[in-house]
mmCIF file with all atom_site columns, C-alpha atoms in Angstrom:
data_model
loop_
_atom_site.group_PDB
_atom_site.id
_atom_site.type_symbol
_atom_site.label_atom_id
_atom_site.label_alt_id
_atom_site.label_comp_id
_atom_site.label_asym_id
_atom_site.label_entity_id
_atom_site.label_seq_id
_atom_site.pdbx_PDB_ins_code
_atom_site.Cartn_x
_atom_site.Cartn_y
_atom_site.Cartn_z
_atom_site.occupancy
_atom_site.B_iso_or_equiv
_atom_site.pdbx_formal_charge
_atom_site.auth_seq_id
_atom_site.auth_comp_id
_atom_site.auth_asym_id
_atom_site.auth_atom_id
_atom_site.pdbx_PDB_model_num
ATOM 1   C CA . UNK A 1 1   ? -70.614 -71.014  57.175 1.00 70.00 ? 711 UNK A CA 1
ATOM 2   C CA . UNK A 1 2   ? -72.685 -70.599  53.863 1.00 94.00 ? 712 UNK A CA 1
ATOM 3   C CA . UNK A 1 3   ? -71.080 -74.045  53.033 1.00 97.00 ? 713 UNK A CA 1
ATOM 4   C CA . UNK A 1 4   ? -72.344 -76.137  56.470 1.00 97.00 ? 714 UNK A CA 1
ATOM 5   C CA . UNK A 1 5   ? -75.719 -74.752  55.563 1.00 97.00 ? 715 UNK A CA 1
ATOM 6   C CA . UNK A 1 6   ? -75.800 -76.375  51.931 1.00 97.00 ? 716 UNK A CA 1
ATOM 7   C CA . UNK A 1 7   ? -74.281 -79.619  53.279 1.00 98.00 ? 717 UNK A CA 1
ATOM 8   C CA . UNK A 1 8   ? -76.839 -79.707  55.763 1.00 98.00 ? 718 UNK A CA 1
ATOM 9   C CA . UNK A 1 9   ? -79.982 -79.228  53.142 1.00 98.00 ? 719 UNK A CA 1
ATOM 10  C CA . UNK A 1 10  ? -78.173 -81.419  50.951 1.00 98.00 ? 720 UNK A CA 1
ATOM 11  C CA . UNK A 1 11  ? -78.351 -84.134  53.430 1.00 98.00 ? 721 UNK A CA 1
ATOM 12  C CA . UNK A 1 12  ? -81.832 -83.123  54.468 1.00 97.00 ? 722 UNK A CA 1
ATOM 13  C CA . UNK A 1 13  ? -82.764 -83.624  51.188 1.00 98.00 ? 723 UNK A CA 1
ATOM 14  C CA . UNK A 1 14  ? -81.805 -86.911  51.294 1.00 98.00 ? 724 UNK A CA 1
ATOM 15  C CA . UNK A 1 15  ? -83.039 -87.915  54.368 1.00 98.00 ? 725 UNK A CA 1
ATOM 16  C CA . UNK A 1 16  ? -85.079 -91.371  54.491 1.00 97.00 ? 726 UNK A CA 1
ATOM 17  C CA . UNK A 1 17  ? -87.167 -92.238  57.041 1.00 97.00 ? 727 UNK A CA 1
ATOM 18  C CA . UNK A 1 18  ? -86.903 -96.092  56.786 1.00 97.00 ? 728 UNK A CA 1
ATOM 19  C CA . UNK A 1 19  ? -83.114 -95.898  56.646 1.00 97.00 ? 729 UNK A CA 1
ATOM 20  C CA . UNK A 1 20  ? -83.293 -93.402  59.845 1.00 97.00 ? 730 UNK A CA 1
ATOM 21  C CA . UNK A 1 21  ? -84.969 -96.554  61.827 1.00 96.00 ? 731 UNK A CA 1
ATOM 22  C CA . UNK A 1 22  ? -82.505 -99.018  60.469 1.00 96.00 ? 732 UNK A CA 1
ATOM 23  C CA . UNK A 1 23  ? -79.317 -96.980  61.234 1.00 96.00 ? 733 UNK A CA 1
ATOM 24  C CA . UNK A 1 24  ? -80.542 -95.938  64.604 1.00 94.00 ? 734 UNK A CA 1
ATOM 25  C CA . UNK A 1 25  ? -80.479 -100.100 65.660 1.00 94.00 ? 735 UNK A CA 1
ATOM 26  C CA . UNK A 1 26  ? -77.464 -100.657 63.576 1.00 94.00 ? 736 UNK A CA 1
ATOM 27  C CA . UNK A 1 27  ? -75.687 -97.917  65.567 1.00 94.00 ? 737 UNK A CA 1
ATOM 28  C CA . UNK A 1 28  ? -77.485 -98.708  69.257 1.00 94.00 ? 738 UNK A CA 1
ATOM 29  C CA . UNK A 1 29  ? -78.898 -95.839  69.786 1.00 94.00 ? 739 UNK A CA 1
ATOM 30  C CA . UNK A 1 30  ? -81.575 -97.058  72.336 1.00 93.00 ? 740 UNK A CA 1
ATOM 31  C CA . UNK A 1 31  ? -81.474 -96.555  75.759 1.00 94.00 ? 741 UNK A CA 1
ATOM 32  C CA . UNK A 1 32  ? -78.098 -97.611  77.929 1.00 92.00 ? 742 UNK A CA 1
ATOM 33  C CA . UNK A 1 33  ? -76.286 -98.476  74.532 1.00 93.00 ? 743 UNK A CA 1
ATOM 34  C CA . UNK A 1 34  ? -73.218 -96.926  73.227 1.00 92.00 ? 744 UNK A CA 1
ATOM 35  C CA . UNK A 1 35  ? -75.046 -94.697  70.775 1.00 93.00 ? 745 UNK A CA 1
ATOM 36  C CA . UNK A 1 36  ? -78.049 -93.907  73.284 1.00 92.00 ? 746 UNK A CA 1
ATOM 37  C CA . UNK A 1 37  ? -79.550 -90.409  71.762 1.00 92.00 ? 747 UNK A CA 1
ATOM 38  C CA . UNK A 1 38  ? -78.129 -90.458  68.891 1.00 95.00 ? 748 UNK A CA 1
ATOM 39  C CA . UNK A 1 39  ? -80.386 -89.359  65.931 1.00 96.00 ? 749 UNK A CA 1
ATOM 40  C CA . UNK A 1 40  ? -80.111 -90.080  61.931 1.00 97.00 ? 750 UNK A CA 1
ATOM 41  C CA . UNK A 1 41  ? -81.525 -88.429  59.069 1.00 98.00 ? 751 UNK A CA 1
ATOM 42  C CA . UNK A 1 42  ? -81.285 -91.987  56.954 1.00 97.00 ? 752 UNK A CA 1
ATOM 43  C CA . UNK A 1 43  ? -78.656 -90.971  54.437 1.00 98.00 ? 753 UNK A CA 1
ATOM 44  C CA . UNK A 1 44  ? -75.712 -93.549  54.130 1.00 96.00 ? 754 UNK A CA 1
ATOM 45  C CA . UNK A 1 45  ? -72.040 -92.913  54.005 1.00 96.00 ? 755 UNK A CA 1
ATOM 46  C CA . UNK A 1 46  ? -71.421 -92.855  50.435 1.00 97.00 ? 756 UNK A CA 1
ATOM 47  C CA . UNK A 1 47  ? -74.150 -89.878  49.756 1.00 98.00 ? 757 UNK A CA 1
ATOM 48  C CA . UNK A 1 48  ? -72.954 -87.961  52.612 1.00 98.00 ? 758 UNK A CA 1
ATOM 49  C CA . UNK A 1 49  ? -69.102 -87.985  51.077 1.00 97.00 ? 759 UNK A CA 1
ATOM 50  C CA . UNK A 1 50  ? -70.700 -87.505  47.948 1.00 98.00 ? 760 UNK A CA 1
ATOM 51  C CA . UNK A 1 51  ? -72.043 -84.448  49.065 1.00 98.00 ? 761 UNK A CA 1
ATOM 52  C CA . UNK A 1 52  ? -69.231 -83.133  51.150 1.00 98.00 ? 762 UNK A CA 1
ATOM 53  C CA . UNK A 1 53  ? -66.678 -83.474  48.192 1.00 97.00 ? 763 UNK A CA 1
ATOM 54  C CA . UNK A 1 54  ? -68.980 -81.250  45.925 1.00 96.00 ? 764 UNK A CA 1
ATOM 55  C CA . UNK A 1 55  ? -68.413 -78.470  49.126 1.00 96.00 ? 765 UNK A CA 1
ATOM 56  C CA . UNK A 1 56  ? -65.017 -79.304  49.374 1.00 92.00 ? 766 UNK A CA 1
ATOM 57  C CA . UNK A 1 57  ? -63.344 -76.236  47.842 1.00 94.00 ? 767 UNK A CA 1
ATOM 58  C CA . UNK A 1 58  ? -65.651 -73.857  49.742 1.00 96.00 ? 768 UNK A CA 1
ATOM 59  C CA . UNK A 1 59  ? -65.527 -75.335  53.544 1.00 96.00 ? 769 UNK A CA 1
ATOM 60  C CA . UNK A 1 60  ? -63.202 -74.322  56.292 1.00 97.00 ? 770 UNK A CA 1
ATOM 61  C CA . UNK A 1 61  ? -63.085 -74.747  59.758 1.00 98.00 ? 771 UNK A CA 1
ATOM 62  C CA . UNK A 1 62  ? -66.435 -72.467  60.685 1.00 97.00 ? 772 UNK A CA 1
ATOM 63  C CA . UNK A 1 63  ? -68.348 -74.521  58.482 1.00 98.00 ? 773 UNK A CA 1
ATOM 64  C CA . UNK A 1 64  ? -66.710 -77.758  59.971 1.00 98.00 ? 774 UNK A CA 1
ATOM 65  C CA . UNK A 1 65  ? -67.228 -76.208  63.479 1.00 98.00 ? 775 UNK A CA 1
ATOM 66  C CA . UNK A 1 66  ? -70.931 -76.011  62.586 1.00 98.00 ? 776 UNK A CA 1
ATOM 67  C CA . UNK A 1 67  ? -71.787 -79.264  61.107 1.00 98.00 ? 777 UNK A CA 1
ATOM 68  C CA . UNK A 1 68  ? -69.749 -81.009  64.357 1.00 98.00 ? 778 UNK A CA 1
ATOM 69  C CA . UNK A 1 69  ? -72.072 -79.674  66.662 1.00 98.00 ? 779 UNK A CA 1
ATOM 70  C CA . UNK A 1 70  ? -75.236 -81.070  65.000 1.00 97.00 ? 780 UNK A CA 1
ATOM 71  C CA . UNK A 1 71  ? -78.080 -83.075  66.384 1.00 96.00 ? 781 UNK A CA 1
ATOM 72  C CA . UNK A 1 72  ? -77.407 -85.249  63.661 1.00 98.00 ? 782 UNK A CA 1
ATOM 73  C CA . UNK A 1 73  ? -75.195 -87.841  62.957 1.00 98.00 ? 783 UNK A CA 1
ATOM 74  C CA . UNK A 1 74  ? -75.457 -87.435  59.220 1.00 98.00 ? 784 UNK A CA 1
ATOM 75  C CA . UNK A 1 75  ? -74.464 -83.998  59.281 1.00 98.00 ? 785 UNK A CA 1
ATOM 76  C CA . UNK A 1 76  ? -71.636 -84.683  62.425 1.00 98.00 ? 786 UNK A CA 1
ATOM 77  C CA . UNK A 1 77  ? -70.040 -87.285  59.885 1.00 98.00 ? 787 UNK A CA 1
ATOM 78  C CA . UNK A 1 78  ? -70.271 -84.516  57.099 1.00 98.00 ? 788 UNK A CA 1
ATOM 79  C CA . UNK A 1 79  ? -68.171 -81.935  59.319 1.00 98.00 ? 789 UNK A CA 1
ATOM 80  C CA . UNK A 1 80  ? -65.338 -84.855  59.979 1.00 98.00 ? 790 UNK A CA 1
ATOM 81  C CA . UNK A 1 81  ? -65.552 -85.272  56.335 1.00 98.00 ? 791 UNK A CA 1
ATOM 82  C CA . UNK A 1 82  ? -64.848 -81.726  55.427 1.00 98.00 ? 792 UNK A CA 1
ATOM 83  C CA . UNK A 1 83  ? -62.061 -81.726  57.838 1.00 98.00 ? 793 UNK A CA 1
ATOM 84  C CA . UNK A 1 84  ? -60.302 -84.573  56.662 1.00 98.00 ? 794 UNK A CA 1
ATOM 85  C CA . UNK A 1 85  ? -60.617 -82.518  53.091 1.00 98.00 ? 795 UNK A CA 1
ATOM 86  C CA . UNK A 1 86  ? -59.252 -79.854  54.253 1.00 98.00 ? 796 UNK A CA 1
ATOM 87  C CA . UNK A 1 87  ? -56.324 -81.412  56.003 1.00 97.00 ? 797 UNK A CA 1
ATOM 88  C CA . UNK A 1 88  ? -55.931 -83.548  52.311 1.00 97.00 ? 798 UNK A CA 1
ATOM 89  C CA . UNK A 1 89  ? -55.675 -79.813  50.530 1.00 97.00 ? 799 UNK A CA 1
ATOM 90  C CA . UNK A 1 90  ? -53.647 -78.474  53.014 1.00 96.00 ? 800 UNK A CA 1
ATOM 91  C CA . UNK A 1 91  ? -50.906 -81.513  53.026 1.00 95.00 ? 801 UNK A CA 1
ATOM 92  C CA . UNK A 1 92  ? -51.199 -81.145  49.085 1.00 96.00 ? 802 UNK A CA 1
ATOM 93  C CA . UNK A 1 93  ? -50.081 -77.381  49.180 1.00 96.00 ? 803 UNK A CA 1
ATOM 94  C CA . UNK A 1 94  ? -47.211 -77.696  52.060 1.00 94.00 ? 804 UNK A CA 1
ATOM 95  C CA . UNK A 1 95  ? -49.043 -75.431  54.384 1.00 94.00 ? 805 UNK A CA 1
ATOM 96  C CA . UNK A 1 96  ? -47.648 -76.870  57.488 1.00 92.00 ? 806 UNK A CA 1
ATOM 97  C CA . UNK A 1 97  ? -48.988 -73.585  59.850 1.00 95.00 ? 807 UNK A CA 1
ATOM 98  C CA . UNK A 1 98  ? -52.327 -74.804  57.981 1.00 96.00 ? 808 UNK A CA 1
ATOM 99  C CA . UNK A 1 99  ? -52.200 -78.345  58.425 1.00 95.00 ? 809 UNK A CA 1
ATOM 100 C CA . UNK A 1 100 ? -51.269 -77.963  62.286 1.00 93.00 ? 810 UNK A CA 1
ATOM 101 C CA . UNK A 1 101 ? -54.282 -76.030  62.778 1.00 96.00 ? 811 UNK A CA 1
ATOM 102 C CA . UNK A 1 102 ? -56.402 -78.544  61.182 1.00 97.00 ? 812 UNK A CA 1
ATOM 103 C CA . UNK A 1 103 ? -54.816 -81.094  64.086 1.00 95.00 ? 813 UNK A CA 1
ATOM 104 C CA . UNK A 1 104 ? -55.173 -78.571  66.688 1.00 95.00 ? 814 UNK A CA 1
ATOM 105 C CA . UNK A 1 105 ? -58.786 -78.011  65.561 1.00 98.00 ? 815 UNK A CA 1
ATOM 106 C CA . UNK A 1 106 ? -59.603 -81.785  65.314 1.00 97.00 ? 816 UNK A CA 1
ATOM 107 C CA . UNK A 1 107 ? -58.270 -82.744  68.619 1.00 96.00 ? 817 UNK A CA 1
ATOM 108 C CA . UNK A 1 108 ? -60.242 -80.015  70.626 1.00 97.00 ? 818 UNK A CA 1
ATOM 109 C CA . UNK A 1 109 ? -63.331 -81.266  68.940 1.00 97.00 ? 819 UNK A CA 1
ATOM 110 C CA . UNK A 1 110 ? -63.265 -85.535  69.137 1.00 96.00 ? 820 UNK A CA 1
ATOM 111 C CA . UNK A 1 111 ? -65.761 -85.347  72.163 1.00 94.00 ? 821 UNK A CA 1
ATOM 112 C CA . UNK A 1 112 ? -68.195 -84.637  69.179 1.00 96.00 ? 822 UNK A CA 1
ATOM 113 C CA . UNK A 1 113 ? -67.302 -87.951  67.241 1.00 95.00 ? 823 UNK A CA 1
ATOM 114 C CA . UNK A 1 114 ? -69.416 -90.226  69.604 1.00 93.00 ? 824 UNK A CA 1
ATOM 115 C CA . UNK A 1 115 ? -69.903 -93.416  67.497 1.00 95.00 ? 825 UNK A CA 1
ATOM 116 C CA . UNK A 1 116 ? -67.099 -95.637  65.814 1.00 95.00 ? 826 UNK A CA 1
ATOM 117 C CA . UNK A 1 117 ? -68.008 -94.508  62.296 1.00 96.00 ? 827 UNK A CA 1
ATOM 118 C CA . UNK A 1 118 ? -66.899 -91.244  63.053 1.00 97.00 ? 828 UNK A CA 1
ATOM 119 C CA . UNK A 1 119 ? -63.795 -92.313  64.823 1.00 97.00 ? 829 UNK A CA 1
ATOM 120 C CA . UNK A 1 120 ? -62.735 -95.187  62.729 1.00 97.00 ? 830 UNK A CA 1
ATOM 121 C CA . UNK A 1 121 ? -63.300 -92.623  59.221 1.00 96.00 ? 831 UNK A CA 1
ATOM 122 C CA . UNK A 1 122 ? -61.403 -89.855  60.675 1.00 97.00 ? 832 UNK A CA 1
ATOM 123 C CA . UNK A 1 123 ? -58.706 -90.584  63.244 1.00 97.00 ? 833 UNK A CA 1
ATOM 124 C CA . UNK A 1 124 ? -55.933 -92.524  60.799 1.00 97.00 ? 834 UNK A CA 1
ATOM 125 C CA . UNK A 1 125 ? -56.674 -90.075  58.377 1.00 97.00 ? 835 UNK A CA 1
ATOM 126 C CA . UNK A 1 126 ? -55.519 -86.469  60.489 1.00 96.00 ? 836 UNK A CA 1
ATOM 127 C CA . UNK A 1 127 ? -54.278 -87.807  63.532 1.00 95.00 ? 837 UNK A CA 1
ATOM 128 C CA . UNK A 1 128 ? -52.895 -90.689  62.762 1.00 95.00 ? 838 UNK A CA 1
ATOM 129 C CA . UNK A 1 129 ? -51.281 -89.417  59.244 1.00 94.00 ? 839 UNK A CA 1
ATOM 130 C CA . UNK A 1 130 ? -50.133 -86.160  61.249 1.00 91.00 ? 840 UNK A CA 1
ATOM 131 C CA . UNK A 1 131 ? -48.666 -88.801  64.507 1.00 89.00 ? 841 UNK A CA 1
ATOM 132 C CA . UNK A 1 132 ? -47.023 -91.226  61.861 1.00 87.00 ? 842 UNK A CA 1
ATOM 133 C CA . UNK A 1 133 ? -44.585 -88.179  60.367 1.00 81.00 ? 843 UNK A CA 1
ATOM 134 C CA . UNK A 1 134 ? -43.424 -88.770  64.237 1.00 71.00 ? 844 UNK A CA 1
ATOM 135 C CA . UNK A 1 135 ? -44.979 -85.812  65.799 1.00 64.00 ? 845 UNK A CA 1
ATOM 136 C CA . UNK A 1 136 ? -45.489 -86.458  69.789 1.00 78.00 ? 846 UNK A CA 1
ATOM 137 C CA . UNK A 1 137 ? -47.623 -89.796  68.862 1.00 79.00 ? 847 UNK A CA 1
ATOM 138 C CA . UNK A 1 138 ? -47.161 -91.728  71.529 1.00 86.00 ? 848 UNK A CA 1
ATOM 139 C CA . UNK A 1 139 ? -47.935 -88.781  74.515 1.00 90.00 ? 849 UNK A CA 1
ATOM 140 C CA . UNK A 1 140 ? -50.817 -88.056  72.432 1.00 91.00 ? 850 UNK A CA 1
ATOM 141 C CA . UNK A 1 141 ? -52.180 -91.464  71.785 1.00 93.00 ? 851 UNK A CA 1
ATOM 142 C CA . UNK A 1 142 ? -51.112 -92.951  75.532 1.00 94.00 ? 852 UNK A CA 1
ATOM 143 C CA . UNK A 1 143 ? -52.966 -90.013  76.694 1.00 95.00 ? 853 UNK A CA 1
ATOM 144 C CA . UNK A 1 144 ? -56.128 -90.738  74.584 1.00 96.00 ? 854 UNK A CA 1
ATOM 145 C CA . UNK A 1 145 ? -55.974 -94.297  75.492 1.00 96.00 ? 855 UNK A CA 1
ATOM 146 C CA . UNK A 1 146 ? -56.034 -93.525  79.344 1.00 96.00 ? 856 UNK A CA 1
ATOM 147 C CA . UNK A 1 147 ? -59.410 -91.041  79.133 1.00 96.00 ? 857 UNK A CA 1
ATOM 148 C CA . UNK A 1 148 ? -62.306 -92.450  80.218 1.00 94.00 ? 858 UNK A CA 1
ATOM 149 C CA . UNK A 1 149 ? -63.864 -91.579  77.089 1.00 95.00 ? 859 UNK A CA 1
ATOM 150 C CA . UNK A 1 150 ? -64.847 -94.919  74.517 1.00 95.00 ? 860 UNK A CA 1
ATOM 151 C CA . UNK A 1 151 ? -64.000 -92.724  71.954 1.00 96.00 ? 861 UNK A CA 1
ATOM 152 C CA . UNK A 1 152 ? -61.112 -91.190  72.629 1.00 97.00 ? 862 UNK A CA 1
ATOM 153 C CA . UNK A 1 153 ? -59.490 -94.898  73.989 1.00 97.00 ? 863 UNK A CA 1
ATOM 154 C CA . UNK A 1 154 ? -60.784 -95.960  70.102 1.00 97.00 ? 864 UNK A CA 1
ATOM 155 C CA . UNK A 1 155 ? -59.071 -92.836  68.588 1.00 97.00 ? 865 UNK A CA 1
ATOM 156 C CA . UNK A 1 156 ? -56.262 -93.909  70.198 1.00 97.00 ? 866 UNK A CA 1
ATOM 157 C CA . UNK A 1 157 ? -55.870 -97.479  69.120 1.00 97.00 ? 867 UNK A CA 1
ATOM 158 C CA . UNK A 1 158 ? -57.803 -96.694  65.461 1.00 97.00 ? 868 UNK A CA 1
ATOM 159 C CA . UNK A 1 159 ? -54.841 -93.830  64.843 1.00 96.00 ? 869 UNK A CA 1
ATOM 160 C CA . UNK A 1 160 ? -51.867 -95.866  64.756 1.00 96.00 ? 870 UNK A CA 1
ATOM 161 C CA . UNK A 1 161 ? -53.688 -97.612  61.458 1.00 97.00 ? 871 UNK A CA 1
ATOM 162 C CA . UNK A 1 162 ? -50.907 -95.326  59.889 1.00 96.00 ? 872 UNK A CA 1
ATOM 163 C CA . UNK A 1 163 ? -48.132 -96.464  61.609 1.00 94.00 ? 873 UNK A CA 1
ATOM 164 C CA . UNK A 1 164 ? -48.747 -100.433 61.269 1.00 95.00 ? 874 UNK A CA 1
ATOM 165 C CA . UNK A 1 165 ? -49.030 -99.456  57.486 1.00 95.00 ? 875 UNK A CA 1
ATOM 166 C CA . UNK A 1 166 ? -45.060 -97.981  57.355 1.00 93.00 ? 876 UNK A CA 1
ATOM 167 C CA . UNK A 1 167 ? -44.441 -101.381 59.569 1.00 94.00 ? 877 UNK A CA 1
ATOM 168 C CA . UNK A 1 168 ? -44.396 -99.597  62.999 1.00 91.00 ? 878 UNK A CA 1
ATOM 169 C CA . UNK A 1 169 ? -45.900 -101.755 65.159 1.00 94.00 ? 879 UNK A CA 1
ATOM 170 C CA . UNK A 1 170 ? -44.656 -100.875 68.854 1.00 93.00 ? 880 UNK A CA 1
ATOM 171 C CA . UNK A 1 171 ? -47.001 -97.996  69.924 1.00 93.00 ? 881 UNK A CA 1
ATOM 172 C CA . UNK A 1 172 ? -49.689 -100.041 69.004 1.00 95.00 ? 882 UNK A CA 1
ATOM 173 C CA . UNK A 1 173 ? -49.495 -102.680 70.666 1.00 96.00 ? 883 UNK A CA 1
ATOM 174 C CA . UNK A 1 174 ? -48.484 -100.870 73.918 1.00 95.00 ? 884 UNK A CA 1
ATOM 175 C CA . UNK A 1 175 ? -52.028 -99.433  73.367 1.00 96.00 ? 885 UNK A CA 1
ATOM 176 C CA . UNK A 1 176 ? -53.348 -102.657 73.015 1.00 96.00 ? 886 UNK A CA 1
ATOM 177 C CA . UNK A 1 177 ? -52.076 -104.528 75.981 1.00 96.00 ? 887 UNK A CA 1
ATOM 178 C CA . UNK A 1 178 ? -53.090 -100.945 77.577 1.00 96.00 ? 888 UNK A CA 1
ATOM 179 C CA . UNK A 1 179 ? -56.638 -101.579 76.237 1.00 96.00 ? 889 UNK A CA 1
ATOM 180 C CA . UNK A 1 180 ? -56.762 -105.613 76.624 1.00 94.00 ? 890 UNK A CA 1
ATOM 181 C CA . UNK A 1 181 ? -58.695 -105.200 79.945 1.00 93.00 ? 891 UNK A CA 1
ATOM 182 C CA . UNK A 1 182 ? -61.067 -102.846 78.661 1.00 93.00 ? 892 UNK A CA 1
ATOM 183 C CA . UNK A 1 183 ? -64.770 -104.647 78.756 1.00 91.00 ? 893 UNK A CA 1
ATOM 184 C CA . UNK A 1 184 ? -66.386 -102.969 76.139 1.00 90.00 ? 894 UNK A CA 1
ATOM 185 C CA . UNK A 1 185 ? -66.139 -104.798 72.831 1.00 88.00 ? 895 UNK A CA 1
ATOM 186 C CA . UNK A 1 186 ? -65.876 -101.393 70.146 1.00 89.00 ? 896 UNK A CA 1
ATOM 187 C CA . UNK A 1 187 ? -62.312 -101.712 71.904 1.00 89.00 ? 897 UNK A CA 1
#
């Protein structure tokens, strides 16, 4: 966990007041909005993967467990971050009991990805990569798109991103028609 705490000063260190303010409106954070609670440090995208590829080598699951479960968006976006480089390194070395745990992990923890940055960054990357090798995708994603969750119905459309790219384009647009009546527009 050594590694979530460097991350985390990293992106303290970082953190900008007047980009705080303007991130909080950009991601409607105010009261009865999607991202209602939601707090920022002020530290954009770019620095944040910036930092978390520096930490890359050193970060595993604890560290991505950590950073997940943060007040902070910043530092919640760091933690997918990791996780997507881990899943990257363990594709690369043909650790499939690794890379399964890396799914495993990610799916018990998208309740903590609660604004579409943090779905739309993550989800076609582990999910939807893992789902498009034809593992189980469409209980998986049918199942996501039925919770009552905004998220998890996003994950669940934003995943197939994989599949449309290898020219599978029947799962998603059973999601779709699934999702057409839904009356909030981040679907």
């Amino acid at each position: 966990m050594d590694t979530a705490f460097k991350i985390s000063a990293e992106i303290s260190a970082a953190a900008d007041q007047e980009q705080a303010a303007v991130l909080q409106r950009f991601f409607k954070t105010g009261p009865g909005e999607y991202g209602e609670g939601d707090r920022f440090l002020g530290v954009k995208v770019p620095r944040v993967r910036e930092i978390v590829k520096r930490f890359r080598k050193t970060g595993n699951l604890d560290d991505v467990d950590l950073l997940t479960k943060s007040t902070y968006h910043e530092e919640r976006l760091a933690g997918f971050l990791l996780l997507v480089e881990l899943y990257n390194e363990s594709k690369k070395k043909k650790d499939e009991k690794q890379t399964a745990a890396i799914v495993d992990f990610y799916r018990s923890i998208l309740d903590r990805g609660n604004n579409w940055d943090l779905v739309d960054l993550i989800a076609p990357k582990i999910l939807g990569d893992r789902l498009s090798s034809g593992r189980d995708a469409e209980p998986i994603l049918m199942q996501l798109a039925g919770s009552e969750n905004l998220w998890k119905q996003r994950i669940s459309i934003v995943a197939t991103l994989p599949l449309i790219k290898k020219g599978i384009y029947d799962l998603t647009l059973d999601i779709a028609i699934y999702l057409i009546p839904h009356e909030h527009d981040l679907i």
